[in-house]
């Protein structure tokens, strides 16, 4: 993949002062904001580090939701798929407009009033037992590494190689180090403030590129006309015996400007688009740690809702900022972006399957004047770093709060902070080791694999969360067997698909059509309903969970003020006892040692400040204090005036979204 | 009533003219019209839902009153707490510390 790319003449190095100044300016601003946020919040406690002390207002929440979601994978993937098959891929983004409202209005009130930090913790309180939360933690970490991190790193790699020609390892290691730096030190607060900066950079830069591309192609109506005739000049295979290229493999689709496509023959059938993407979106936005954590960090429920609306409006933009430029790229460079002959494609971008992934980098290299190329590089870096940083922080939260506390229940806040930071470094190392895998996988296939893995593994989780929140009758065995059944079904589909490969237009896959013939979006819908039915069946056959365990854990009881008997009370109590014992032992040791050196060296104090570890550790609460604390309930009441303002805004946003869907349907 | 009828006539006339002129990518209706129709349908559905909601809430009005009073108590409790935490420097700002502390209790493991 490397050699042929470097040989092609399109090497554009960032070596002029304008570009370099822009990039350096960008890094200075991001690191500056990161350092400023370090002074603003207390990072030494679990609440301060993982939830930004619950003090965030609506605009960092909304911006952070957007920036965490938009990664370099969106730039490369949306533009590439847009170039290949038209605007339907934008429906992934426009579907999120509605799902993000579900998050703010239905799911977050329950999460807030339950008083949890992580999603597995919520399931543990809701169902009791440990196997469900363990399953969720492991699957979430697995999905993060194999889908989110690999997609973003692969896309960043494509951009870096196409646009800059840098050594991939040096570039990725440098990026990950900077990201890890402000993740490790600042925690969620630093992330959310820097995400606001990243959002500005992403939108500004992408708008500039969109302006230039529309200017080059001659305007919006010119794009509509020219797209259907964007055919590559080399469309005959040199070896007709071995490979016959049918015209429909390189001709732009007729329904390229429609969001809703044929339910049987379309590449994104409209029932799948409306319901399948909603289900996968439901997992991503409503049940996944990365997104929910940002909502939990908000100051109040009204701020959450306002942040969700802001994120929704921002999600209108990717269709215009990424999908349309991708299509313009195919119009302007049909022989490269729209190449079809395998040897030709290999010469252009190093992969035989197709070169639609280079749509966006090609525009950056060819259209942007110098100075602005540096800006586009900053945009890609912003997208890459914001997404990766969010994933690092959330996976660190998951690992620390769910897995480490199971291994060492006596761990206090300070130890958890240190473990959280070390886990970020581990994940960075794993990501670096993932680069050769990313390079070896044929780039055209990687995006399909990512879609498949998500569509086959996420729906059961979405189903279980949805039922857990809205149906009180669902109990632990129902949820567990539902998750297991869903996992088995998903693996039955993933196995053959990976084994036979997903194929391409020229060489279709040999996977039997009974398994692989069902579109992955339809399969997601099927999986969701099958899991739901299984969960309900098993729940109704086993004993229900008493209401006294469910106060403020389900939607219907979210305002109840009664005392809750936590299902995980025993486990929590064991943890608290272990921590109290450790504290007693510590005190004994300290008292003996008091005559020793009372001053810490300057260096260790500097490191402690940098890592946000305050000197004193808050004492573990006694039993009475714990009971008192449980009586103090998290507040999800809303000021009525602001509640109506926010609801009205949500309606307006939905109307705008429906208009856009209707416009391009 | 006359005004509404006139408005309806205007809309139908516009529709007729527009379908006569339509032709972008072989569509029956131009894009902006399908968009507006979709919004109209959506707002209609919202209106229906609102009416249904109102009708249902009338039935369970007793429990609603209870809920409202409980919420009000919580609200006033919150106000009292917040008043004691007002920052001296800025109007409308509150000290970070107390919020943080109460939140810490809630998320205590």
CSV table of N, CA and C in Angstrom, one decimal, chain A residues 347-448:
chain,number,residue,atom,x,y,z
A,347,UNK,N,-2.7,1.3,-8.9
A,347,UNK,CA,-1.7,2.3,-9.2
A,347,UNK,C,-2.1,3.6,-8.6
A,348,UNK,N,-3.4,3.9,-8.5
A,348,UNK,CA,-3.8,5.2,-8.0
A,348,UNK,C,-3.7,5.3,-6.5
A,349,UNK,N,-4.2,4.3,-5.8
A,349,UNK,CA,-4.3,4.4,-4.3
A,349,UNK,C,-3.8,3.2,-3.6
A,350,UNK,N,-3.3,2.2,-4.3
A,350,UNK,CA,-2.7,1.0,-3.6
A,350,UNK,C,-3.7,-0.1,-3.3
A,351,UNK,N,-4.9,0.0,-3.6
A,351,UNK,CA,-5.8,-1.1,-3.4
A,351,UNK,C,-6.6,-1.4,-4.6
A,352,UNK,N,-6.8,-2.7,-4.8
A,352,UNK,CA,-7.5,-3.1,-6.1
A,352,UNK,C,-9.0,-2.9,-6.0
A,353,UNK,N,-9.6,-2.9,-4.8
A,353,UNK,CA,-11.0,-2.9,-4.7
A,353,UNK,C,-11.7,-1.7,-5.2
A,354,UNK,N,-11.1,-0.5,-4.9
A,354,UNK,CA,-11.6,0.7,-5.3
A,354,UNK,C,-11.0,1.9,-4.6
A,355,UNK,N,-11.1,3.1,-5.2
A,355,UNK,CA,-10.4,4.2,-4.6
A,355,UNK,C,-11.3,5.3,-4.1
A,356,UNK,N,-12.5,5.0,-3.8
A,356,UNK,CA,-13.4,6.0,-3.4
A,356,UNK,C,-13.0,6.7,-2.1
A,357,UNK,N,-12.2,5.9,-1.3
A,357,UNK,CA,-11.8,6.5,0.0
A,357,UNK,C,-10.9,7.7,-0.1
A,358,UNK,N,-10.2,7.9,-1.3
A,358,UNK,CA,-9.3,9.0,-1.4
A,358,UNK,C,-10.1,10.3,-1.9
A,359,UNK,N,-11.4,10.2,-1.9
A,359,UNK,CA,-12.2,11.3,-2.4
A,359,UNK,C,-11.8,12.6,-1.7
A,360,UNK,N,-11.9,12.6,-0.3
A,360,UNK,CA,-11.7,13.8,0.4
A,360,UNK,C,-10.2,14.3,0.4
A,361,UNK,N,-9.3,13.4,0.7
A,361,UNK,CA,-7.9,13.8,0.6
A,361,UNK,C,-7.5,14.4,-0.7
A,362,UNK,N,-8.1,13.8,-1.8
A,362,UNK,CA,-7.8,14.3,-3.1
A,362,UNK,C,-8.2,15.8,-3.3
A,363,UNK,N,-9.3,16.1,-2.8
A,363,UNK,CA,-9.8,17.5,-2.8
A,363,UNK,C,-8.8,18.4,-2.1
A,364,UNK,N,-8.4,18.0,-0.9
A,364,UNK,CA,-7.6,18.8,-0.1
A,364,UNK,C,-6.3,19.1,-0.8
A,365,UNK,N,-5.7,18.0,-1.4
A,365,UNK,CA,-4.4,18.1,-2.1
A,365,UNK,C,-4.6,19.0,-3.3
A,366,UNK,N,-5.7,18.8,-4.1
A,366,UNK,CA,-5.7,19.5,-5.4
A,366,UNK,C,-6.4,20.8,-5.4
A,367,UNK,N,-7.3,21.1,-4.6
A,367,UNK,CA,-8.1,22.3,-4.7
A,367,UNK,C,-7.6,23.4,-3.8
A,368,UNK,N,-7.2,23.0,-2.6
A,368,UNK,CA,-6.9,24.1,-1.6
A,368,UNK,C,-5.6,24.8,-1.8
A,369,UNK,N,-5.6,26.1,-1.7
A,369,UNK,CA,-4.3,26.8,-1.8
A,369,UNK,C,-3.5,26.7,-0.5
A,370,UNK,N,-2.2,27.0,-0.6
A,370,UNK,CA,-1.4,26.8,0.6
A,370,UNK,C,-1.8,27.8,1.7
A,371,UNK,N,-1.6,27.4,2.9
A,371,UNK,CA,-2.2,28.1,4.1
A,371,UNK,C,-3.5,27.4,4.5
A,372,UNK,N,-4.4,27.2,3.5
A,372,UNK,CA,-5.6,26.5,3.8
A,372,UNK,C,-5.4,25.0,3.8
A,373,UNK,N,-4.4,24.5,3.2
A,373,UNK,CA,-4.1,23.0,3.3
A,373,UNK,C,-3.7,22.7,4.7
A,374,UNK,N,-2.9,23.7,5.3
A,374,UNK,CA,-2.6,23.5,6.7
A,374,UNK,C,-3.9,23.5,7.6
A,375,UNK,N,-4.9,24.3,7.2
A,375,UNK,CA,-6.1,24.4,7.9
A,375,UNK,C,-6.8,23.0,7.8
A,376,UNK,N,-6.8,22.4,6.6
A,376,UNK,CA,-7.5,21.2,6.4
A,376,UNK,C,-6.8,20.1,7.2
A,377,UNK,N,-5.5,20.1,7.3
A,377,UNK,CA,-4.8,19.2,8.1
A,377,UNK,C,-5.2,19.3,9.6
A,378,UNK,N,-5.3,20.6,10.0
A,378,UNK,CA,-5.8,20.8,11.4
A,378,UNK,C,-7.2,20.3,11.6
A,379,UNK,N,-8.0,20.4,10.6
A,379,UNK,CA,-9.4,19.9,10.7
A,379,UNK,C,-9.4,18.4,10.9
A,380,UNK,N,-8.6,17.7,10.0
A,380,UNK,CA,-8.5,16.2,10.2
A,380,UNK,C,-7.9,15.8,11.5
A,381,UNK,N,-6.9,16.6,12.0
A,381,UNK,CA,-6.3,16.3,13.3
A,381,UNK,C,-7.3,16.5,14.4
A,382,UNK,N,-8.1,17.6,14.2
A,382,UNK,CA,-9.1,17.9,15.2
A,382,UNK,C,-10.1,16.8,15.3
A,383,UNK,N,-10.6,16.3,14.2
A,383,UNK,CA,-11.6,15.2,14.2
A,383,UNK,C,-11.0,14.0,14.8
A,384,UNK,N,-9.8,13.6,14.3
A,384,UNK,CA,-9.1,12.4,14.8
A,384,UNK,C,-8.9,12.5,16.3
A,385,UNK,N,-8.3,13.6,16.8
A,385,UNK,CA,-7.9,13.7,18.2
A,385,UNK,C,-9.2,13.8,19.1
A,386,UNK,N,-10.2,14.5,18.6
A,386,UNK,CA,-11.3,14.6,19.5
A,386,UNK,C,-12.0,13.3,19.7
A,387,UNK,N,-12.2,12.5,18.6
A,387,UNK,CA,-12.8,11.2,18.8
A,387,UNK,C,-12.0,10.2,19.6
A,388,UNK,N,-10.7,10.2,19.2
A,388,UNK,CA,-9.8,9.2,19.9
A,388,UNK,C,-9.8,9.6,21.4
A,389,UNK,N,-9.7,10.9,21.7
A,389,UNK,CA,-9.6,11.3,23.1
A,389,UNK,C,-10.8,10.9,23.9
A,390,UNK,N,-12.0,11.0,23.3
A,390,UNK,CA,-13.2,10.7,23.9
A,390,UNK,C,-13.3,9.2,24.2
A,391,UNK,N,-12.8,8.4,23.1
A,391,UNK,CA,-12.9,6.9,23.3
A,391,UNK,C,-11.9,6.5,24.4
A,392,UNK,N,-10.7,7.1,24.4
A,392,UNK,CA,-9.7,6.8,25.4
A,392,UNK,C,-10.3,7.1,26.8
A,393,UNK,N,-10.9,8.3,27.0
A,393,UNK,CA,-11.4,8.6,28.3
A,393,UNK,C,-12.5,7.7,28.7
A,394,UNK,N,-13.4,7.4,27.8
A,394,UNK,CA,-14.6,6.5,28.2
A,394,UNK,C,-14.2,5.1,28.4
A,395,UNK,N,-13.2,4.6,27.6
A,395,UNK,CA,-12.8,3.2,27.9
A,395,UNK,C,-12.0,3.1,29.2
A,396,UNK,N,-11.3,4.2,29.5
A,396,UNK,CA,-10.7,4.3,30.8
A,396,UNK,C,-11.7,4.3,31.9
A,397,UNK,N,-12.8,5.0,31.8
A,397,UNK,CA,-13.9,5.0,32.8
A,397,UNK,C,-14.4,3.6,32.9
A,398,UNK,N,-14.7,3.0,31.8
A,398,UNK,CA,-15.3,1.6,31.9
A,398,UNK,C,-14.3,0.7,32.6
A,399,UNK,N,-13.1,0.7,32.2
A,399,UNK,CA,-12.1,-0.2,32.8
A,399,UNK,C,-12.0,0.0,34.3
A,400,UNK,N,-11.8,1.3,34.6
A,400,UNK,CA,-11.6,1.6,36.0
A,400,UNK,C,-12.8,1.3,36.9
A,401,UNK,N,-13.9,1.8,36.5
A,401,UNK,CA,-15.1,1.7,37.4
A,401,UNK,C,-15.7,0.3,37.3
A,402,UNK,N,-15.6,-0.4,36.2
A,402,UNK,CA,-16.3,-1.7,36.2
A,402,UNK,C,-15.4,-2.9,36.3
A,403,UNK,N,-14.2,-2.9,35.7
A,403,UNK,CA,-13.3,-4.1,35.8
A,403,UNK,C,-12.3,-4.0,36.9
A,404,UNK,N,-11.7,-2.8,37.1
A,404,UNK,CA,-10.7,-2.7,38.2
A,404,UNK,C,-11.3,-2.8,39.5
A,405,UNK,N,-12.5,-2.2,39.7
A,405,UNK,CA,-13.1,-2.3,41.1
A,405,UNK,C,-13.6,-3.7,41.4
A,406,UNK,N,-13.7,-4.5,40.4
A,406,UNK,CA,-14.1,-5.9,40.6
A,406,UNK,C,-12.9,-6.7,41.1
A,407,UNK,N,-11.7,-6.3,40.5
A,407,UNK,CA,-10.5,-7.0,40.8
A,407,UNK,C,-10.0,-6.6,42.2
A,408,UNK,N,-10.0,-5.3,42.4
A,408,UNK,CA,-9.6,-4.7,43.7
A,408,UNK,C,-10.6,-3.8,44.3
A,409,UNK,N,-11.6,-4.4,45.1
A,409,UNK,CA,-12.6,-3.6,45.6
A,409,UNK,C,-12.2,-2.6,46.6
A,410,UNK,N,-10.9,-2.8,47.2
A,410,UNK,CA,-10.5,-1.8,48.2
A,410,UNK,C,-9.8,-0.6,47.6
A,411,UNK,N,-9.8,-0.5,46.3
A,411,UNK,CA,-9.1,0.6,45.7
A,411,UNK,C,-9.8,2.0,46.0
A,412,UNK,N,-9.1,3.0,46.5
A,412,UNK,CA,-9.7,4.3,46.8
A,412,UNK,C,-9.6,5.2,45.6
A,413,UNK,N,-10.1,6.4,45.7
A,413,UNK,CA,-10.2,7.3,44.6
A,413,UNK,C,-8.8,7.5,43.9
A,414,UNK,N,-7.8,7.7,44.8
A,414,UNK,CA,-6.5,8.0,44.2
A,414,UNK,C,-5.9,6.9,43.3
A,415,UNK,N,-6.1,5.6,43.8
A,415,UNK,CA,-5.6,4.5,43.0
A,415,UNK,C,-6.4,4.4,41.7
A,416,UNK,N,-7.8,4.7,41.8
A,416,UNK,CA,-8.6,4.6,40.6
A,416,UNK,C,-8.1,5.6,39.6
A,417,UNK,N,-7.8,6.8,40.1
A,417,UNK,CA,-7.3,7.9,39.1
A,417,UNK,C,-6.0,7.4,38.4
A,418,UNK,N,-5.1,6.8,39.2
A,418,UNK,CA,-3.9,6.4,38.6
A,418,UNK,C,-4.1,5.3,37.6
A,419,UNK,N,-5.0,4.3,38.0
A,419,UNK,CA,-5.3,3.2,37.1
A,419,UNK,C,-5.9,3.7,35.8
A,420,UNK,N,-6.8,4.7,36.0
A,420,UNK,CA,-7.5,5.2,34.8
A,420,UNK,C,-6.5,5.8,33.8
A,421,UNK,N,-5.5,6.5,34.3
A,421,UNK,CA,-4.6,7.2,33.4
A,421,UNK,C,-3.6,6.1,32.8
A,422,UNK,N,-3.3,5.1,33.6
A,422,UNK,CA,-2.4,4.1,33.0
A,422,UNK,C,-3.1,3.3,31.9
A,423,UNK,N,-4.4,3.1,32.1
A,423,UNK,CA,-5.2,2.4,31.0
A,423,UNK,C,-5.2,3.2,29.7
A,424,UNK,N,-5.3,4.5,29.8
A,424,UNK,CA,-5.2,5.3,28.6
A,424,UNK,C,-3.9,5.0,27.8
A,425,UNK,N,-2.8,5.0,28.6
A,425,UNK,CA,-1.5,4.7,27.9
A,425,UNK,C,-1.5,3.3,27.3
A,426,UNK,N,-2.2,2.3,28.0
A,426,UNK,CA,-2.2,0.9,27.4
A,426,UNK,C,-3.0,0.9,26.1
A,427,UNK,N,-4.1,1.7,26.1
A,427,UNK,CA,-5.0,1.7,24.9
A,427,UNK,C,-4.2,2.4,23.8
A,428,UNK,N,-3.4,3.4,24.1
A,428,UNK,CA,-2.6,4.0,23.1
A,428,UNK,C,-1.7,3.0,22.4
A,429,UNK,N,-1.0,2.2,23.3
A,429,UNK,CA,-0.1,1.2,22.8
A,429,UNK,C,-0.8,0.2,21.9
A,430,UNK,N,-2.0,-0.2,22.3
A,430,UNK,CA,-2.8,-1.2,21.5
A,430,UNK,C,-3.1,-0.6,20.2
A,431,UNK,N,-3.5,0.7,20.2
A,431,UNK,CA,-3.8,1.4,18.9
A,431,UNK,C,-2.7,1.4,18.0
A,432,UNK,N,-1.5,1.7,18.5
A,432,UNK,CA,-0.3,1.8,17.7
A,432,UNK,C,0.0,0.4,17.1
A,433,UNK,N,-0.2,-0.7,17.9
A,433,UNK,CA,0.1,-2.0,17.4
A,433,UNK,C,-1.0,-2.4,16.4
A,434,UNK,N,-2.1,-1.7,16.3
A,434,UNK,CA,-3.2,-2.0,15.4
A,434,UNK,C,-2.9,-1.5,14.0
A,435,UNK,N,-1.9,-0.6,13.8
A,435,UNK,CA,-1.7,0.0,12.5
A,435,UNK,C,-1.3,-1.0,11.5
A,436,UNK,N,-0.4,-2.0,11.7
A,436,UNK,CA,-0.1,-2.9,10.6
A,436,UNK,C,-1.3,-3.7,10.2
A,437,UNK,N,-2.2,-4.0,11.2
A,437,UNK,CA,-3.5,-4.8,10.8
A,437,UNK,C,-4.3,-3.9,9.9
A,438,UNK,N,-4.4,-2.6,10.2
A,438,UNK,CA,-5.2,-1.7,9.4
A,438,UNK,C,-4.6,-1.6,8.0
A,439,UNK,N,-3.3,-1.6,7.9
A,439,UNK,CA,-2.7,-1.5,6.6
A,439,UNK,C,-2.9,-2.7,5.8
A,440,UNK,N,-2.8,-3.9,6.5
A,440,UNK,CA,-2.9,-5.2,5.8
A,440,UNK,C,-4.3,-5.4,5.2
A,441,UNK,N,-5.3,-5.0,6.0
A,441,UNK,CA,-6.7,-5.2,5.5
A,441,UNK,C,-6.9,-4.4,4.3
A,442,UNK,N,-7.5,-5.0,3.3
A,442,UNK,CA,-7.8,-4.2,2.1
A,442,UNK,C,-8.7,-3.0,2.4
A,443,UNK,N,-8.3,-1.8,2.1
A,443,UNK,CA,-9.0,-0.7,2.6
A,443,UNK,C,-10.4,-0.6,2.1
A,444,UNK,N,-10.7,-1.1,1.0
A,444,UNK,CA,-12.1,-1.1,0.5
A,444,UNK,C,-13.0,-1.9,1.4
A,445,UNK,N,-12.5,-3.0,2.0
A,445,UNK,CA,-13.3,-3.9,2.8
A,445,UNK,C,-13.5,-3.4,4.2
A,446,UNK,N,-12.5,-2.6,4.7
A,446,UNK,CA,-12.5,-2.3,6.1
A,446,UNK,C,-13.8,-1.6,6.5
A,447,UNK,N,-14.3,-0.7,5.7
A,447,UNK,CA,-15.5,0.0,6.1
A,447,UNK,C,-16.7,-0.9,6.1
A,448,UNK,N,-16.8,-1.9,5.2
A,448,UNK,CA,-17.9,-2.8,5.3
A,448,UNK,C,-17.8,-3.7,6.5
